[in-house]
């Protein structure tokens, strides 16, 4: 069964990417995914990118700030912990035909999304109303660029982008 969070994320991705991501899967990894035989595109946000110039309107300035801030650490983590071929790519390069249009070589991408804050007023047992303080959650997914399928999150995610990234990289590197 697909979780509410997965459906919400799929809707965010679909709405922000248009026709690029119309299908989802409840599996975390594609049946044909083998890190040893493909070059994984890894979503990267260049230093000068702002939400206004992004392909994904679902991201906000907060998301961009933390992904840019951790960009160097993400690349270092990949170099040390992902022993297979990978290429950093922008959202535009991942979701549209680009320099990476060779489907055999660049079929899969590791992409991020942000589950928005779910703040609401909650009625407490003491008779008072209280605002919830939930934090947004970063999650990483595999996106099949040929079939246009977004797979289920590679982990539960984290409010810290680096933790979510590390979980995603570990899961992707263990696929064989």
XYZ file of C-alpha atoms in Angstrom:
176
model
C 0.000 0.000 0.000
C 1.316 3.447 -0.885
C 1.583 5.774 2.101
C -0.105 9.160 2.319
C 3.331 10.773 2.434
C 4.379 8.981 -0.774
C 1.174 10.055 -2.520
C 1.625 13.637 -1.343
C 5.180 13.667 -2.630
C 4.116 12.156 -5.932
C 1.483 14.864 -6.280
C 4.023 17.581 -5.504
C 6.443 16.140 -8.057
C 3.730 15.712 -10.677
C 2.336 19.200 -10.176
C 5.727 20.837 -10.283
C 7.165 18.808 -13.141
C 4.131 18.618 -15.388
C 4.102 15.616 -17.677
C 7.648 14.609 -16.761
C 6.621 12.466 -13.781
C 3.188 10.970 -14.262
C 3.728 7.526 -12.753
C 4.774 6.309 -9.328
C 5.753 2.940 -7.925
C 5.442 1.563 -4.426
C 8.798 -0.182 -4.890
C 11.921 1.676 -3.758
C 14.162 0.535 -6.582
C 13.426 -0.365 -10.206
C 13.761 -4.057 -11.054
C 16.446 -3.263 -13.636
C 18.453 -0.850 -11.506
C 22.075 -1.917 -11.151
C 24.510 0.763 -9.999
C 27.392 -1.144 -11.581
C 25.940 -0.847 -15.096
C 24.513 2.671 -15.137
C 25.668 6.190 -14.412
C 23.391 7.584 -11.722
C 22.415 11.214 -12.173
C 22.354 12.892 -8.764
C 20.294 16.031 -8.271
C 22.527 18.973 -7.568
C 21.579 22.603 -7.112
C 24.235 24.961 -8.477
C 25.291 27.797 -6.211
C 23.541 30.522 -8.219
C 20.209 28.727 -8.654
C 17.183 30.333 -7.077
C 13.637 29.001 -6.877
C 12.554 31.426 -9.596
C 14.963 29.849 -12.080
C 14.184 26.268 -11.094
C 12.173 23.719 -13.021
C 10.463 22.633 -9.818
C 8.161 25.241 -8.331
C 7.496 22.933 -5.362
C 10.831 23.884 -3.833
C 11.119 27.077 -1.866
C 14.024 29.268 -0.843
C 14.485 27.311 2.387
C 14.968 24.045 0.502
C 17.405 25.594 -1.937
C 19.397 27.159 0.855
C 20.029 23.837 2.595
C 20.695 21.860 -0.580
C 23.184 24.480 -1.827
C 24.762 24.774 1.621
C 25.383 21.012 1.708
C 26.356 20.614 -1.954
C 30.092 20.185 -1.336
C 29.489 17.719 1.502
C 27.096 15.748 -0.693
C 29.703 15.474 -3.418
C 32.380 14.390 -0.918
C 30.007 11.770 0.485
C 29.343 10.412 -3.002
C 33.058 10.227 -3.787
C 33.723 8.270 -0.607
C 30.599 6.083 -0.364
C 29.207 5.502 -3.851
C 31.727 3.291 -5.684
C 29.845 3.437 -8.988
C 29.613 6.020 -11.758
C 27.515 9.090 -11.063
C 27.084 12.551 -12.483
C 25.779 15.651 -10.717
C 22.915 17.193 -12.678
C 20.361 19.941 -12.242
C 16.617 19.362 -12.181
C 16.375 20.740 -15.692
C 18.998 18.283 -16.930
C 17.294 15.359 -15.176
C 13.694 16.045 -16.166
C 14.210 17.296 -19.713
C 16.249 16.077 -22.635
C 19.742 17.310 -22.001
C 23.383 16.419 -22.279
C 22.358 13.228 -20.469
C 19.853 11.984 -23.048
C 21.595 8.620 -23.550
C 18.910 6.476 -21.905
C 21.112 3.423 -21.539
C 23.839 5.283 -19.683
C 21.778 7.837 -17.743
C 18.476 6.069 -17.194
C 18.148 6.640 -13.439
C 18.431 9.707 -11.239
C 18.603 10.192 -7.483
C 16.272 13.109 -6.843
C 15.168 14.992 -3.750
C 11.879 16.353 -2.621
C 10.663 18.161 0.438
C 7.543 17.104 2.294
C 6.120 20.458 3.367
C 5.528 21.442 6.952
C 2.207 20.158 8.222
C 1.369 22.853 10.745
C -2.109 22.965 12.155
C -3.913 23.944 15.323
C -4.434 21.065 17.742
C -6.904 21.030 20.607
C -5.090 19.922 23.762
C -6.516 17.991 26.732
C -6.185 21.076 28.912
C -8.691 22.906 26.690
C -6.159 25.103 24.899
C -5.235 25.250 21.230
C -1.619 24.722 20.256
C 0.190 25.054 16.921
C 2.078 21.909 15.912
C 5.789 22.315 15.215
C 6.445 19.701 12.573
C 9.479 20.190 10.366
C 9.689 19.658 6.625
C 11.205 16.327 5.625
C 13.721 15.781 2.815
C 13.427 12.476 0.972
C 15.358 10.939 -1.900
C 13.916 8.807 -4.692
C 15.012 7.017 -7.817
C 13.472 8.491 -10.966
C 13.422 6.337 -14.113
C 13.995 8.836 -16.924
C 12.894 6.421 -19.658
C 9.640 5.178 -18.123
C 9.000 8.481 -16.275
C 8.399 6.634 -13.000
C 9.154 8.068 -9.573
C 9.842 5.215 -7.159
C 8.982 5.132 -3.460
C 11.256 7.036 -1.063
C 14.548 5.303 -0.322
C 14.075 6.040 3.389
C 11.708 7.758 5.782
C 13.669 10.922 5.167
C 14.922 13.549 7.555
C 14.563 17.217 8.344
C 18.327 17.344 7.734
C 19.080 17.115 4.021
C 22.448 15.380 4.546
C 20.896 12.569 6.598
C 18.255 11.995 3.935
C 20.911 12.140 1.208
C 23.148 9.610 2.966
C 20.204 7.230 3.440
C 19.354 7.493 -0.256
C 22.937 6.944 -1.417
C 23.381 3.926 0.886
C 20.178 2.317 -0.390
C 21.038 2.988 -4.053
C 24.583 1.648 -3.672
C 23.345 -1.629 -2.142
C 21.065 -2.407 -5.092
C 22.357 -5.403 -7.025
